[in-house]
CSV table of C-alpha atoms and ligand atoms in Angstrom, one decimal:
chain,number,residue,atom,x,y,z
A,1,MET,CA,-93.7,30.7,166.1
A,2,LYS,CA,-93.0,32.4,162.7
A,3,THR,CA,-94.5,33.2,159.4
A,4,ARG,CA,-93.6,30.2,157.2
A,5,ALA,CA,-94.4,28.4,153.9
A,6,VAL,CA,-96.3,25.3,154.8
A,7,VAL,CA,-97.0,22.4,152.4
A,8,ALA,CA,-100.7,22.8,151.7
A,9,GLY,CA,-100.8,20.4,148.9
A,10,LEU,CA,-98.8,17.7,147.1
A,11,GLY,CA,-99.6,16.0,143.8
A,12,THR,CA,-97.8,13.6,141.5
A,13,TYR,CA,-98.1,12.2,138.0
A,14,VAL,CA,-96.4,9.2,136.4
A,15,PRO,CA,-97.0,8.1,132.8
A,16,GLU,CA,-98.7,4.7,132.4
A,17,ALA,CA,-96.2,2.8,130.2
A,18,ILE,CA,-93.5,0.8,132.1
A,19,LEU,CA,-90.1,-0.1,130.7
A,20,THR,CA,-88.6,-3.0,132.7
A,21,ASN,CA,-85.0,-4.1,133.0
A,22,HIS,CA,-85.9,-7.1,130.8
A,23,ASP,CA,-87.3,-4.7,128.1
A,24,LEU,CA,-83.9,-2.9,128.2
A,25,GLU,CA,-82.0,-6.1,127.8
A,26,LYS,CA,-83.5,-6.1,124.3
A,27,ILE,CA,-82.3,-2.6,123.5
A,28,VAL,CA,-78.8,-2.4,125.0
A,29,ASP,CA,-76.1,-4.8,126.2
A,30,THR,CA,-77.2,-5.1,129.8
A,31,SER,CA,-78.9,-7.4,132.3
A,32,ASP,CA,-81.6,-7.2,134.9
A,33,GLU,CA,-79.1,-8.6,137.4
A,34,TRP,CA,-76.5,-5.8,136.6
A,35,ILE,CA,-79.1,-3.0,136.8
A,36,VAL,CA,-80.6,-4.3,140.1
A,37,THR,CA,-77.3,-4.9,141.8
A,38,ARG,CA,-75.6,-1.6,140.7
A,39,THR,CA,-78.6,0.7,141.0
A,40,GLY,CA,-81.6,-0.9,142.7
A,41,ILE,CA,-83.8,-0.1,139.7
A,42,ARG,CA,-86.3,-2.8,138.4
A,43,GLU,CA,-88.5,-0.7,136.1
A,44,ARG,CA,-89.3,2.9,135.2
A,45,HIS,CA,-92.3,4.7,133.7
A,46,ILE,CA,-91.9,6.4,130.3
A,47,ALA,CA,-94.0,9.1,128.8
A,48,ARG,CA,-95.9,8.8,125.5
A,49,GLU,CA,-94.6,10.8,122.6
A,50,ASP,CA,-97.4,13.3,123.0
A,51,GLU,CA,-96.8,13.7,126.8
A,52,THR,CA,-94.4,16.5,127.6
A,53,THR,CA,-92.8,17.9,130.7
A,54,SER,CA,-95.5,20.6,130.9
A,55,SER,CA,-98.4,18.1,130.4
A,56,MET,CA,-97.1,15.9,133.2
A,57,ALA,CA,-96.4,19.0,135.4
A,58,THR,CA,-100.0,20.2,134.8
A,59,GLU,CA,-101.5,16.8,135.8
A,60,ALA,CA,-99.4,16.8,139.0
A,61,SER,CA,-100.3,20.4,139.7
A,62,ARG,CA,-104.0,19.7,139.4
A,63,PHE,CA,-103.7,17.0,142.1
A,64,ALA,CA,-101.7,19.4,144.3
A,65,LEU,CA,-104.3,22.1,143.9
A,66,LYS,CA,-107.1,19.7,144.8
A,67,ASP,CA,-105.1,18.5,147.8
A,68,ALA,CA,-104.6,22.1,149.0
A,69,GLN,CA,-108.3,22.8,148.3
A,70,ILE,CA,-107.5,25.9,146.2
A,71,GLU,CA,-108.1,26.8,142.6
A,72,ALA,CA,-105.4,27.6,140.0
A,73,GLU,CA,-106.6,31.2,140.1
A,74,ASP,CA,-105.6,31.4,143.8
A,75,LEU,CA,-101.9,30.9,142.8
A,76,ASP,CA,-99.7,33.9,142.8
A,77,PHE,CA,-96.5,32.4,141.5
A,78,ILE,CA,-95.3,29.2,139.7
A,79,VAL,CA,-91.7,27.9,140.0
A,80,CYS,CA,-91.1,25.0,137.7
A,81,ALA,CA,-87.9,23.0,138.3
A,82,THR,CA,-87.0,21.1,135.1
A,83,ASN,CA,-84.0,20.0,133.0
A,84,THR,CA,-86.1,19.0,130.0
A,85,PRO,CA,-88.4,22.0,129.4
A,86,ASP,CA,-90.9,21.6,126.5
A,87,THR,CA,-88.9,24.4,124.8
A,88,ILE,CA,-86.0,26.5,126.0
A,89,PHE,CA,-88.6,29.4,125.8
A,90,PRO,CA,-91.4,30.0,126.5
A,91,SER,CA,-91.0,28.6,130.0
A,92,THR,CA,-92.7,25.4,131.1
A,93,ALA,CA,-94.1,27.5,134.0
A,94,ALA,CA,-96.0,29.6,131.5
A,95,ARG,CA,-97.2,26.5,129.7
A,96,VAL,CA,-98.5,25.0,132.9
A,97,GLN,CA,-100.3,28.3,133.8
A,98,HIS,CA,-101.9,28.2,130.4
A,99,GLN,CA,-103.0,24.6,130.8
A,100,LEU,CA,-104.4,25.3,134.2
A,101,THR,CA,-106.2,28.6,133.7
A,102,ASP,CA,-106.7,31.6,131.5
A,103,LYS,CA,-105.7,33.9,134.4
A,104,PRO,CA,-102.1,35.2,134.0
A,105,ILE,CA,-99.8,34.0,136.8
A,106,PRO,CA,-96.2,35.0,137.0
A,107,GLY,CA,-93.8,32.0,136.8
A,108,VAL,CA,-90.3,30.9,136.0
A,109,ASP,CA,-88.4,27.8,135.1
A,110,LEU,CA,-85.5,26.8,137.3
A,111,GLN,CA,-82.6,24.6,136.2
A,112,ALA,CA,-80.4,23.1,138.9
A,113,GLY,CA,-80.0,19.5,137.8
A,114,CYS,CA,-81.8,17.0,140.0
A,115,THR,CA,-81.5,19.5,142.9
A,116,GLY,CA,-83.9,21.9,141.2
A,117,LEU,CA,-86.9,20.9,143.3
A,118,ILE,CA,-84.9,21.7,146.5
A,119,TYR,CA,-83.9,25.1,145.1
A,120,GLY,CA,-87.5,25.7,144.1
A,121,MET,CA,-88.8,25.0,147.6
A,122,GLU,CA,-86.3,27.4,149.1
A,123,MET,CA,-87.0,30.2,146.6
A,124,ALA,CA,-90.8,29.8,147.0
A,125,SER,CA,-90.4,29.7,150.8
A,126,ALA,CA,-88.3,32.9,150.8
A,127,LEU,CA,-90.8,34.7,148.6
A,128,ILE,CA,-93.6,33.7,150.9
A,129,GLN,CA,-91.6,34.8,154.0
A,130,ALA,CA,-90.8,38.1,152.3
A,131,GLY,CA,-94.5,38.8,152.5
A,132,SER,CA,-95.6,39.4,148.9
A,133,TYR,CA,-96.9,35.9,148.0
A,134,HIS,CA,-99.5,33.6,149.5
A,135,ASN,CA,-99.8,30.5,147.4
A,136,ILE,CA,-96.9,29.3,145.3
A,137,LEU,CA,-96.9,26.2,143.1
A,138,VAL,CA,-93.5,24.5,143.1
A,139,ILE,CA,-93.2,21.9,140.4
A,140,GLY,CA,-90.5,19.3,139.7
A,141,ALA,CA,-91.0,17.7,136.2
A,142,ASP,CA,-88.8,16.0,133.8
A,143,LYS,CA,-89.1,13.9,130.7
A,144,LEU,CA,-85.6,12.5,130.9
A,145,THR,CA,-86.3,9.9,128.3
A,146,SER,CA,-86.4,12.7,125.8
A,147,ILE,CA,-82.6,13.3,126.3
A,148,THR,CA,-81.6,9.7,127.1
A,149,ASP,CA,-79.4,7.9,124.6
A,150,TYR,CA,-80.7,4.4,124.2
A,151,GLU,CA,-77.4,3.4,122.5
A,152,ASP,CA,-75.5,4.2,125.7
A,153,ARG,CA,-76.0,1.4,128.3
A,154,THR,CA,-74.2,3.4,131.0
A,155,THR,CA,-77.1,5.9,131.1
A,156,ALA,CA,-80.0,4.3,129.3
A,157,VAL,CA,-80.9,2.0,132.2
A,158,LEU,CA,-81.2,4.8,134.8
A,159,PHE,CA,-83.9,7.2,133.9
A,160,GLY,CA,-87.7,7.5,133.9
A,161,ASP,CA,-90.3,10.3,133.5
A,162,ALA,CA,-92.6,11.8,136.1
A,163,ALA,CA,-93.8,15.1,137.7
A,164,GLY,CA,-94.6,16.3,141.2
A,165,ALA,CA,-95.9,19.5,142.5
A,166,PHE,CA,-96.2,21.2,145.9
A,167,VAL,CA,-98.5,24.1,146.9
A,168,LEU,CA,-96.6,26.1,149.4
A,169,GLN,CA,-98.9,28.5,151.4
A,170,ARG,CA,-98.2,31.4,153.7
A,171,LYS,CA,-99.1,30.7,157.3
A,172,GLU,CA,-98.6,33.0,160.2
A,173,ASP,CA,-97.6,32.0,163.8
A,174,THR,CA,-96.8,28.4,163.0
A,175,ASP,CA,-94.3,25.7,163.9
A,176,HIS,CA,-95.0,23.9,160.6
A,177,GLY,CA,-93.6,24.4,157.1
A,178,VAL,CA,-90.1,24.9,155.6
A,179,LEU,CA,-87.8,25.4,158.6
A,180,SER,CA,-84.5,25.7,156.7
A,181,SER,CA,-82.7,24.9,153.5
A,182,TYR,CA,-79.1,24.3,152.4
A,183,LEU,CA,-78.2,25.0,148.8
A,184,GLN,CA,-74.9,24.4,147.0
A,185,ALA,CA,-73.4,24.4,143.5
A,186,ASP,CA,-69.9,23.9,142.2
A,187,GLY,CA,-69.3,24.3,138.5
A,188,ARG,CA,-65.9,22.7,138.7
A,189,GLY,CA,-67.8,19.3,138.3
A,190,GLY,CA,-70.0,20.6,135.4
A,191,ASN,CA,-68.7,18.2,132.8
A,192,LEU,CA,-69.5,15.1,134.9
A,193,LEU,CA,-73.2,15.3,134.1
A,194,ILE,CA,-74.0,17.4,131.0
A,195,GLN,CA,-76.2,17.7,127.9
A,196,PRO,CA,-73.5,19.2,125.7
A,197,GLY,CA,-75.5,20.3,122.7
A,198,GLY,CA,-78.3,22.7,122.1
A,199,GLY,CA,-77.1,25.7,124.1
A,200,SER,CA,-75.1,28.7,123.1
A,201,LEU,CA,-71.8,26.7,123.6
A,202,MET,CA,-72.8,24.1,121.0
A,203,PRO,CA,-75.8,25.2,119.0
A,204,ALA,CA,-77.6,22.4,117.2
A,205,SER,CA,-75.8,21.4,113.9
A,206,LYS,CA,-75.6,18.4,111.7
A,207,GLU,CA,-72.4,17.4,113.6
A,208,SER,CA,-73.9,17.9,117.0
A,209,VAL,CA,-76.8,15.6,116.1
A,210,GLU,CA,-74.5,13.0,114.4
A,211,ASN,CA,-72.2,13.0,117.4
A,212,ARG,CA,-75.2,12.5,119.8
A,213,GLN,CA,-74.4,15.6,121.7
A,214,HIS,CA,-78.0,16.4,122.5
A,215,TYR,CA,-78.2,13.5,124.9
A,216,LEU,CA,-77.4,13.4,128.6
A,217,LYS,CA,-73.8,12.3,129.2
A,218,MET,CA,-72.6,11.2,132.7
A,219,ASN,CA,-69.3,10.1,134.2
A,220,GLY,CA,-71.1,7.6,136.6
A,221,ASN,CA,-68.1,6.8,138.8
A,222,GLU,CA,-67.2,10.4,139.5
A,223,THR,CA,-70.8,11.5,140.0
A,224,PHE,CA,-71.2,8.6,142.4
A,225,ARG,CA,-68.2,9.6,144.4
A,226,PHE,CA,-69.6,13.2,144.6
A,227,ALA,CA,-73.1,12.0,145.6
A,228,VAL,CA,-72.0,9.8,148.5
A,229,LYS,CA,-70.4,12.9,150.1
A,230,ALA,CA,-73.0,15.5,149.0
A,231,LEU,CA,-76.0,13.7,150.4
A,232,PRO,CA,-75.0,13.4,154.0
A,233,GLU,CA,-73.5,17.0,153.9
A,234,ALA,CA,-76.9,18.3,152.7
A,235,VAL,CA,-78.8,16.5,155.4
A,236,GLU,CA,-76.5,17.6,158.2
A,237,GLU,CA,-76.2,21.2,157.0
A,238,GLY,CA,-79.9,21.6,156.5
A,239,LEU,CA,-80.7,20.2,159.9
A,240,LYS,CA,-78.0,22.4,161.5
A,241,ARG,CA,-79.6,25.5,160.0
A,242,ALA,CA,-82.9,24.5,161.6
A,243,GLY,CA,-81.2,24.0,165.0
A,244,LEU,CA,-81.8,20.2,164.7
A,245,THR,CA,-79.7,17.1,164.4
A,246,VAL,CA,-80.1,13.7,162.6
A,247,GLY,CA,-81.7,12.3,165.7
A,248,ASP,CA,-84.6,14.8,165.3
A,249,MET,CA,-85.3,13.7,161.8
A,250,ASN,CA,-88.4,11.5,161.4
A,251,LEU,CA,-88.2,10.9,157.7
A,252,LEU,CA,-85.5,11.3,155.1
A,253,VAL,CA,-86.6,11.6,151.5
A,254,PRO,CA,-83.5,11.4,149.4
A,255,HIS,CA,-83.1,11.9,145.7
A,256,GLN,CA,-83.5,8.4,144.1
A,257,ALA,CA,-80.5,8.1,141.8
A,258,ASN,CA,-78.9,4.9,143.0
A,259,LEU,CA,-79.9,2.6,145.9
A,260,ARG,CA,-76.2,2.3,146.9
A,261,ILE,CA,-76.0,6.1,147.4
A,262,ILE,CA,-79.0,6.0,149.7
A,263,ASP,CA,-77.7,2.9,151.6
A,264,ALA,CA,-74.4,4.7,152.2
A,265,ALA,CA,-76.2,7.6,153.9
A,266,VAL,CA,-78.4,5.1,155.9
A,267,ARG,CA,-75.2,3.4,157.2
A,268,ARG,CA,-73.4,6.6,157.9
A,269,PHE,CA,-76.3,8.0,160.0
A,270,GLU,CA,-77.2,4.6,161.4
A,271,LEU,CA,-80.8,5.2,160.4
A,272,ASP,CA,-83.6,2.7,160.8
A,273,PRO,CA,-84.7,2.0,157.2
A,274,GLU,CA,-88.2,2.9,158.3
A,275,ARG,CA,-87.0,6.5,158.5
A,276,VAL,CA,-85.9,6.6,154.8
A,277,VAL,CA,-88.1,6.5,151.8
A,278,VAL,CA,-87.0,4.4,148.9
A,279,ASN,CA,-89.0,3.7,145.7
A,280,ILE,CA,-86.2,3.8,143.0
A,281,ASP,CA,-87.0,0.1,142.2
A,282,ARG,CA,-90.3,1.1,140.5
A,283,TYR,CA,-89.5,4.6,139.0
A,284,GLY,CA,-85.7,4.8,138.4
A,285,ASN,CA,-84.2,8.3,138.5
A,286,THR,CA,-86.9,10.8,137.5
A,287,SER,CA,-84.6,13.8,138.3
A,288,VAL,CA,-86.5,16.6,140.0
A,289,ALA,CA,-89.6,14.4,140.4
A,290,THR,CA,-88.0,11.7,142.6
A,291,ILE,CA,-88.6,13.6,145.9
A,292,PRO,CA,-92.3,14.4,145.4
A,293,LEU,CA,-93.0,10.9,144.2
A,294,ALA,CA,-91.2,9.4,147.3
A,295,LEU,CA,-92.9,11.8,149.7
A,296,GLN,CA,-96.3,11.1,148.2
A,297,GLU,CA,-95.7,7.3,148.6
A,298,ALA,CA,-94.7,7.8,152.2
A,299,ARG,CA,-97.8,9.8,152.8
A,300,MET,CA,-100.1,7.1,151.2
A,301,GLU,CA,-98.4,4.5,153.4
A,302,GLY,CA,-99.2,6.5,156.5
A,303,ARG,CA,-95.6,7.2,157.3
A,304,LEU,CA,-96.0,11.0,157.6
A,305,HIS,CA,-97.5,12.5,160.7
A,306,ASP,CA,-98.4,16.0,161.8
A,307,GLY,CA,-95.3,17.7,163.3
A,308,ASP,CA,-92.8,15.2,161.8
A,309,VAL,CA,-89.4,16.6,160.8
A,310,VAL,CA,-89.0,15.7,157.1
A,311,VAL,CA,-85.7,16.2,155.3
A,312,LEU,CA,-85.7,16.4,151.5
A,313,CYS,CA,-82.3,16.2,149.9
A,314,ALA,CA,-80.9,16.0,146.4
A,315,PHE,CA,-77.8,16.2,144.3
A,316,GLY,CA,-77.1,16.4,140.5
A,317,ALA,CA,-75.8,18.4,137.6
A,318,GLY,CA,-74.1,21.6,138.2
A,319,LEU,CA,-72.8,20.0,140.3
A,320,SER,CA,-75.5,20.9,142.7
A,321,TRP,CA,-76.7,19.6,146.0
A,322,GLY,CA,-79.0,20.7,148.9
A,323,SER,CA,-81.8,20.0,151.3
A,324,ASN,CA,-85.0,21.4,152.7
A,325,VAL,CA,-86.1,20.7,156.3
A,326,ILE,CA,-89.8,20.7,156.7
A,327,ARG,CA,-92.0,20.3,159.8
A,328,TRP,CA,-94.9,18.4,158.2
A,329,GLY,CA,-98.5,19.6,158.5
A,330,LYS,CA,-100.5,22.7,157.6
B,401,UT7,O1,-79.3,12.0,139.5
B,401,UT7,C1,-78.1,12.6,139.1
B,401,UT7,C2,-76.9,12.1,139.8
B,401,UT7,N1,-76.6,10.8,139.3
B,401,UT7,C3,-76.0,9.9,140.0
B,401,UT7,O2,-75.9,10.1,141.2
B,401,UT7,C4,-75.5,8.6,139.4
B,401,UT7,C5,-74.2,8.2,140.1
B,401,UT7,N2,-73.6,7.0,139.5
B,401,UT7,C6,-74.1,5.8,139.5
B,401,UT7,O3,-75.2,5.6,140.0
B,401,UT7,C7,-73.2,4.6,139.0
B,401,UT7,O4,-71.9,5.1,138.8
B,401,UT7,C8,-73.8,3.9,137.8
B,401,UT7,C9,-75.0,3.2,138.1
B,401,UT7,C10,-74.1,4.9,136.7
B,401,UT7,C11,-72.8,2.9,137.2
B,401,UT7,O5,-72.4,2.0,138.3
B,401,UT7,P1,-70.9,1.6,138.6
B,401,UT7,O6,-71.0,0.6,139.7
B,401,UT7,O7,-70.3,2.9,138.9
B,401,UT7,O8,-70.4,1.0,137.3
B,401,UT7,P2,-69.2,1.4,136.4
B,401,UT7,O9,-69.5,2.7,135.6
B,401,UT7,O10,-67.9,1.4,137.3
B,401,UT7,O11,-69.1,0.2,135.4
B,401,UT7,C12,-68.7,-1.1,135.8
B,401,UT7,C13,-68.8,-2.0,134.7
B,401,UT7,C14,-68.1,-1.5,133.4
B,401,UT7,O12,-67.5,-2.6,132.8
B,401,UT7,P3,-66.0,-3.0,132.9
B,401,UT7,O13,-65.2,-1.8,132.4
B,401,UT7,O14,-65.8,-3.2,134.4
B,401,UT7,O15,-65.8,-4.2,132.0
B,401,UT7,C15,-69.2,-0.9,132.6
B,401,UT7,O16,-68.9,-1.0,131.2
B,401,UT7,O17,-70.2,-2.2,134.3
B,401,UT7,C16,-70.3,-1.9,132.9
B,401,UT7,N3,-71.6,-1.3,132.6
B,401,UT7,C17,-72.7,-2.1,132.4
B,401,UT7,N4,-72.9,-3.4,132.3
B,401,UT7,C18,-74.1,-3.8,132.1
B,401,UT7,C19,-72.0,0.0,132.7
B,401,UT7,N5,-73.3,0.1,132.4
B,401,UT7,C20,-73.8,-1.2,132.3
B,401,UT7,C21,-75.1,-1.7,132.0
B,401,UT7,N6,-75.2,-3.0,132.0
B,401,UT7,N7,-76.2,-0.9,131.9
């Protein structure tokens, strides 16, 4: 029994509008058949112009707070994982605080590609275990369509918009909560998945805009090769740090980037598909929001039980990869 960060609340938000593969056929040279076979995606939700990462994050956070039965004023820290902040500064975390309450709450944005949510859970859990924080809001929110190039068929078909939020809460003498995490990053693969323009390396200019450098660029093949290795490594290393094995895992909640990457892990671990959450068909890749969306869906379907060992794992830009091992329940 230890002091741990337990998941006290979970909330999600997806925009209403749906972009189907057939809609995309009218925008780029692609086909529903290609997208389904190569990725498993059938449709994705896309945000309205006036919806931003922070507005989606705020909606998800309201649901998470309600689920945790606490008020925004009870929060003592906000970690917002995102790759598409409303603005580089001020932070999306501060924007969410402002949309939730007039009470000041410390907060930061965290950028670790699609692995950001996993990093956020570990950092919040460590802050809670260190003793100074009680309730931390961990958000994963991205409006990837704002940096998607709809003239590039190799990326245009992959991404959607969404947000998810967890309330992590300090609990003493418990078996539940975040048991362990495994975090990794290796900048040698940085150019495989990159938004080249807009930072100090390539400030916005007429040329950077004309050359479409403010959009996400990905070497799909190389990123795929990395992901099929990173996912199982993250699962095994996370479990090892908790003193557990794949056999102890009740539910795997993998980042939803490509069904073939998830299937490779299922085959490698010889998992019953019942133990793996997949919803990429309806949302596409929503970056840091895929895991809360999938976990919420599993919960709604009654697939999460008190005491279950749940493994969240992700991989993405950086390159980055990692996992959180959680014993479900408060
Ligand atoms: O969340 C962050 C991490 N991201 C990932 O993990 C993504 C990892 N990568 C992938 O999921 C896959 O590599 C993709 C889905 C991006 C691409 O699938 P692929 O099976 O690796 O396709 P490919 O890039 O090898 O392309 C195969 C063919 C090419 O045509 P040729 O050269 O064989 O004639 C492409 O031009 O498919 C073509 N292609 C398309 N065709 C129709 C590429 N995109 C499309 C498209 N529609 N949208």
